[in-house]
mmCIF file of C-alpha atoms in Angstrom:
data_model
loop_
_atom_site.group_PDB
_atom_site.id
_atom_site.type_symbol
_atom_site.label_atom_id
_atom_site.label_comp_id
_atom_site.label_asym_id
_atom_site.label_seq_id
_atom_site.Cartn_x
_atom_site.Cartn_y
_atom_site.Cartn_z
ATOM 1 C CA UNK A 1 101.708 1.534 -11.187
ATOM 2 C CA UNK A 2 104.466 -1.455 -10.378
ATOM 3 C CA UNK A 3 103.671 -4.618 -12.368
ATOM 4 C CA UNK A 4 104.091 -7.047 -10.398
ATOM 5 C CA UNK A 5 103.508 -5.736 -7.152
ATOM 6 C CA UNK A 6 103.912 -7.926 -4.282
ATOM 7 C CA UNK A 7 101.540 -8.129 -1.044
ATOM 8 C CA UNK A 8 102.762 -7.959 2.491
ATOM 9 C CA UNK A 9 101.551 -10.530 4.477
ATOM 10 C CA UNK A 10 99.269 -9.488 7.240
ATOM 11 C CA UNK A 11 98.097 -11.840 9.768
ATOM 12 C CA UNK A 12 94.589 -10.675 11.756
ATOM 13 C CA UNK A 13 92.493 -11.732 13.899
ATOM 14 C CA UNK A 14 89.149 -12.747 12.217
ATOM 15 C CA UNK A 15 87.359 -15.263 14.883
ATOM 16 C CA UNK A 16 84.423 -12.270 15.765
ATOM 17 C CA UNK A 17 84.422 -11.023 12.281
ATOM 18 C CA UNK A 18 81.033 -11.845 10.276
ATOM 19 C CA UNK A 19 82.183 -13.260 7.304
ATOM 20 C CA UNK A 20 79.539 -13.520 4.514
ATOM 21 C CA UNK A 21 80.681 -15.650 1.353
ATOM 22 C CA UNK A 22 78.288 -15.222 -1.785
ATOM 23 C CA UNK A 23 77.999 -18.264 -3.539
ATOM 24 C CA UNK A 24 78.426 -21.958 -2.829
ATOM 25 C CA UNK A 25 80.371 -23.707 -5.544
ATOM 26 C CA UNK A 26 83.962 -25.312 -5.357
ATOM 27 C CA UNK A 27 85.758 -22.000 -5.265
ATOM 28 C CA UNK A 28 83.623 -20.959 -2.058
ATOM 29 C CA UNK A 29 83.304 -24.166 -0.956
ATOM 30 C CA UNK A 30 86.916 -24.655 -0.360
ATOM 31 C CA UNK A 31 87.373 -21.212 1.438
ATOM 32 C CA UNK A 32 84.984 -21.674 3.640
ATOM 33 C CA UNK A 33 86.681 -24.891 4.781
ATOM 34 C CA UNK A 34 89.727 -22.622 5.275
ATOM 35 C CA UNK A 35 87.910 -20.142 6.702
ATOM 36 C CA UNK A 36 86.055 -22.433 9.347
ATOM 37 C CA UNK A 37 89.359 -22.756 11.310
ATOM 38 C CA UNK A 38 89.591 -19.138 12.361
ATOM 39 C CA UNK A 39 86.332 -18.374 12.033
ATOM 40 C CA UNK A 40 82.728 -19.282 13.188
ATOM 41 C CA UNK A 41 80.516 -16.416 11.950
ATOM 42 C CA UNK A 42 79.943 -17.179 8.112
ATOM 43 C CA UNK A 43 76.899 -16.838 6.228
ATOM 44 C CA UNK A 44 76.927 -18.366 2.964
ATOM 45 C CA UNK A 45 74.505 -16.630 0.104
ATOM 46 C CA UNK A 46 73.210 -18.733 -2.300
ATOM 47 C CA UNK A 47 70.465 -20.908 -3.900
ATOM 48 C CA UNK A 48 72.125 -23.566 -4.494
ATOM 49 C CA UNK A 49 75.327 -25.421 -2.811
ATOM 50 C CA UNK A 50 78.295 -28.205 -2.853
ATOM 51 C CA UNK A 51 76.690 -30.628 -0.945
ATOM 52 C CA UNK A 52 79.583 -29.938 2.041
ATOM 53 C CA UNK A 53 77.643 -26.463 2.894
ATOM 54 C CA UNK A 54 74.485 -28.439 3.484
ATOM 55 C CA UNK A 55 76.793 -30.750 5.624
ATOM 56 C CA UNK A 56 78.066 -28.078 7.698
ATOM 57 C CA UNK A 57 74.366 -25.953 7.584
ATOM 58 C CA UNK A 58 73.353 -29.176 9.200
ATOM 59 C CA UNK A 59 75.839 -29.227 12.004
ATOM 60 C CA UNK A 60 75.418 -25.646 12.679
ATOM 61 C CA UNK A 61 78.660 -24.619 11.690
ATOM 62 C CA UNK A 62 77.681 -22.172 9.246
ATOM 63 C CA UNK A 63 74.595 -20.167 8.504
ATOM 64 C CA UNK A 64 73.596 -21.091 4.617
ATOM 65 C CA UNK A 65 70.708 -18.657 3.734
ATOM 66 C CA UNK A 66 69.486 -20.417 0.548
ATOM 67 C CA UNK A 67 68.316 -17.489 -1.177
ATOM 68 C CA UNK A 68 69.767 -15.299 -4.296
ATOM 69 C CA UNK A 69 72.228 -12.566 -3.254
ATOM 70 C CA UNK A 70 70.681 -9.375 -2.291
ATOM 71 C CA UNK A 71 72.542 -6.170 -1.012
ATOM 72 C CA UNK A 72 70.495 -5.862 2.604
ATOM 73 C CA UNK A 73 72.316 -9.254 2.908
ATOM 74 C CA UNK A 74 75.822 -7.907 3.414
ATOM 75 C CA UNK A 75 75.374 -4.198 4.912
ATOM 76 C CA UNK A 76 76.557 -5.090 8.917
ATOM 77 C CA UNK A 77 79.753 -7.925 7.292
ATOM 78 C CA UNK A 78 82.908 -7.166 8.245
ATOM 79 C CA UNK A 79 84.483 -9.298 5.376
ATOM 80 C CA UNK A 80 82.540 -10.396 1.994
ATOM 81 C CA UNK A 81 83.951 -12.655 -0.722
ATOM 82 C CA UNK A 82 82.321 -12.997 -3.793
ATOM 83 C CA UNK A 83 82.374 -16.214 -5.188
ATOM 84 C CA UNK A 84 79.697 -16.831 -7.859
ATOM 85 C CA UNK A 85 79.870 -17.920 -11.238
ATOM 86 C CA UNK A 86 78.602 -14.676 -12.546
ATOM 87 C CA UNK A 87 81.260 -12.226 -13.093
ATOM 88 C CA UNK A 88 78.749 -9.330 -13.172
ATOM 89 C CA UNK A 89 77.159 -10.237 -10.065
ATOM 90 C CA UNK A 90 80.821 -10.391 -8.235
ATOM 91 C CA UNK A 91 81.363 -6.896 -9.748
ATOM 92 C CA UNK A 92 78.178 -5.610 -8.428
ATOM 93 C CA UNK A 93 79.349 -7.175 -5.049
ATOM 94 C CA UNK A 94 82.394 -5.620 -5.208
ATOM 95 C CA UNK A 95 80.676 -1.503 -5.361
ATOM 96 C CA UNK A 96 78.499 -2.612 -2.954
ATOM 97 C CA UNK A 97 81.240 -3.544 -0.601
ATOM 98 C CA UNK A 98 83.746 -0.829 -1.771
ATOM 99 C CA UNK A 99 81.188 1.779 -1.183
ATOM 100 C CA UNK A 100 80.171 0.333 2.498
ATOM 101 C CA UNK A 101 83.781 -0.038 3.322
ATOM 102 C CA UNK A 102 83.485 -3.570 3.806
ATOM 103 C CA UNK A 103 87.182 -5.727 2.601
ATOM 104 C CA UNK A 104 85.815 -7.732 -0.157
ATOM 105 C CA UNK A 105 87.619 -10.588 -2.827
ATOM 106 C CA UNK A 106 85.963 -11.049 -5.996
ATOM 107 C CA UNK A 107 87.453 -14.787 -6.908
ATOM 108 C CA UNK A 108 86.933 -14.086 -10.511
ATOM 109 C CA UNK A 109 88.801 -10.670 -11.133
ATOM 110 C CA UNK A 110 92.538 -9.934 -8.785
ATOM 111 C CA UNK A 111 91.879 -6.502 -9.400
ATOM 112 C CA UNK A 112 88.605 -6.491 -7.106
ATOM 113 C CA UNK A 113 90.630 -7.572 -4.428
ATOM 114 C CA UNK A 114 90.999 -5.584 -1.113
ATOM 115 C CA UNK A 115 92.941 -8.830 0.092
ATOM 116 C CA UNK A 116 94.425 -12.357 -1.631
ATOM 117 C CA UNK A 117 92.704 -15.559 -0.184
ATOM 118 C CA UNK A 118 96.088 -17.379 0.683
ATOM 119 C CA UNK A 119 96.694 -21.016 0.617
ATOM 120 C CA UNK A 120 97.016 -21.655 4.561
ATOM 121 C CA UNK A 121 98.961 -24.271 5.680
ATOM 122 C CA UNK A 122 98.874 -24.443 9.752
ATOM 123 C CA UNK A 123 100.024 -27.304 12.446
ATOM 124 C CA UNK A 124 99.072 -26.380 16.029
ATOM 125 C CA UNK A 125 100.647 -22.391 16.411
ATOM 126 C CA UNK A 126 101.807 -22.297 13.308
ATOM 127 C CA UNK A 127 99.832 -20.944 10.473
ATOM 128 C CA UNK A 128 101.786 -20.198 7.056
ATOM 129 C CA UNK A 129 99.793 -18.031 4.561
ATOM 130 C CA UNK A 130 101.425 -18.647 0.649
ATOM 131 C CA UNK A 131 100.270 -16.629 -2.412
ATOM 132 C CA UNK A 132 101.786 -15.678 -6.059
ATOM 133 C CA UNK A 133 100.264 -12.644 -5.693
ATOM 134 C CA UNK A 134 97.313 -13.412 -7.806
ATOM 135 C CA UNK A 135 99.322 -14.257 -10.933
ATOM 136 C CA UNK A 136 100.364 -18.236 -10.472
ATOM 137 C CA UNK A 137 98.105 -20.058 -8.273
ATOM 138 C CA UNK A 138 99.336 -23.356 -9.610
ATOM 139 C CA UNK A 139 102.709 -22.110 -8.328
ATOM 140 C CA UNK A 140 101.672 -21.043 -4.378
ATOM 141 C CA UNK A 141 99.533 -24.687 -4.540
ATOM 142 C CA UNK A 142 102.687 -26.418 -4.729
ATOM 143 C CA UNK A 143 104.464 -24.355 -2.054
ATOM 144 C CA UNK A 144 101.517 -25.369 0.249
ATOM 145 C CA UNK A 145 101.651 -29.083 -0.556
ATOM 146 C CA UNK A 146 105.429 -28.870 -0.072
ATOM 147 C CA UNK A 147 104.959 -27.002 3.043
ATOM 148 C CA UNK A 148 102.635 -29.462 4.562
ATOM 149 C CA UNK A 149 105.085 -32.693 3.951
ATOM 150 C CA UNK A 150 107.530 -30.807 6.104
ATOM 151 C CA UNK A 151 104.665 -30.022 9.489
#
């Protein structure tokens, strides 16, 4: 297998996808956010959250079941990401998914990944998608910040 294999950006439609995000701490947090902007079906999984998810539970913009993970949770998504703090509990996620046929990322482990989470720049039409392909994501952060001084 290549090393460092590269990913070919796919752009897809995702605004009637349900979009279920387990767990509720910065890492989810801020994909949701992205998320949010294509996207108005996500369920959030978890106990516990940033106080932004009960912000946007509150306005209706998401559907926060405050509850540990269970599998009957995520059988009819389209798209899961797994986004806890417990690497065992992503993995079990992941089989789950992989076996349902559901795309899934698993935020702690690249190899769990039917898809990269890109940085996402966008202005109006224009939507830019930047990754290192998993391996620098200090590097693809500063593409996006440089990207969005020039929009």
């Amino acid at each position: 297998m290549k090393q460092n294999k590269k990913y070919f950006p796919v752009f897809i439609d995702i605004s009637e996808k349900k979009i279920v995000v387990v767990g509720a701490g910065k890492i989810g947090s801020r994909r949701i956010r992205t998320l949010l902007d294509f996207n108005d079906h996500i369920t959030v999984i978890a106990p516990e959250a940033q106080p932004e998810i009960l912000e946007l539970a509150q306005e209706g913009r998401i559907n926060w079941i405050r509850q540990n993970y269970e599998r009957e949770l995520i059988l009819d998504a389209d798209m899961v990401l797994a986004c806890t703090d417990d690497p065992e509990l992503n993995s079990g996620i992941y089989s789950v998914c992989k076996c349902l046929g559901i795309q899934i990322n698993v935020c702690s482990d690249k190899n769990k990944c039917d898809f990269y989470f890109p940085g996402v720049v966008h202005d109006e039409n224009v939507v830019i998608g930047i990754t290192a392909s998993g391996a620098d994501h200090h590097q693809a952060k500063e593409v996006r910040e440089k990207i969005e001084k020039i929009l």
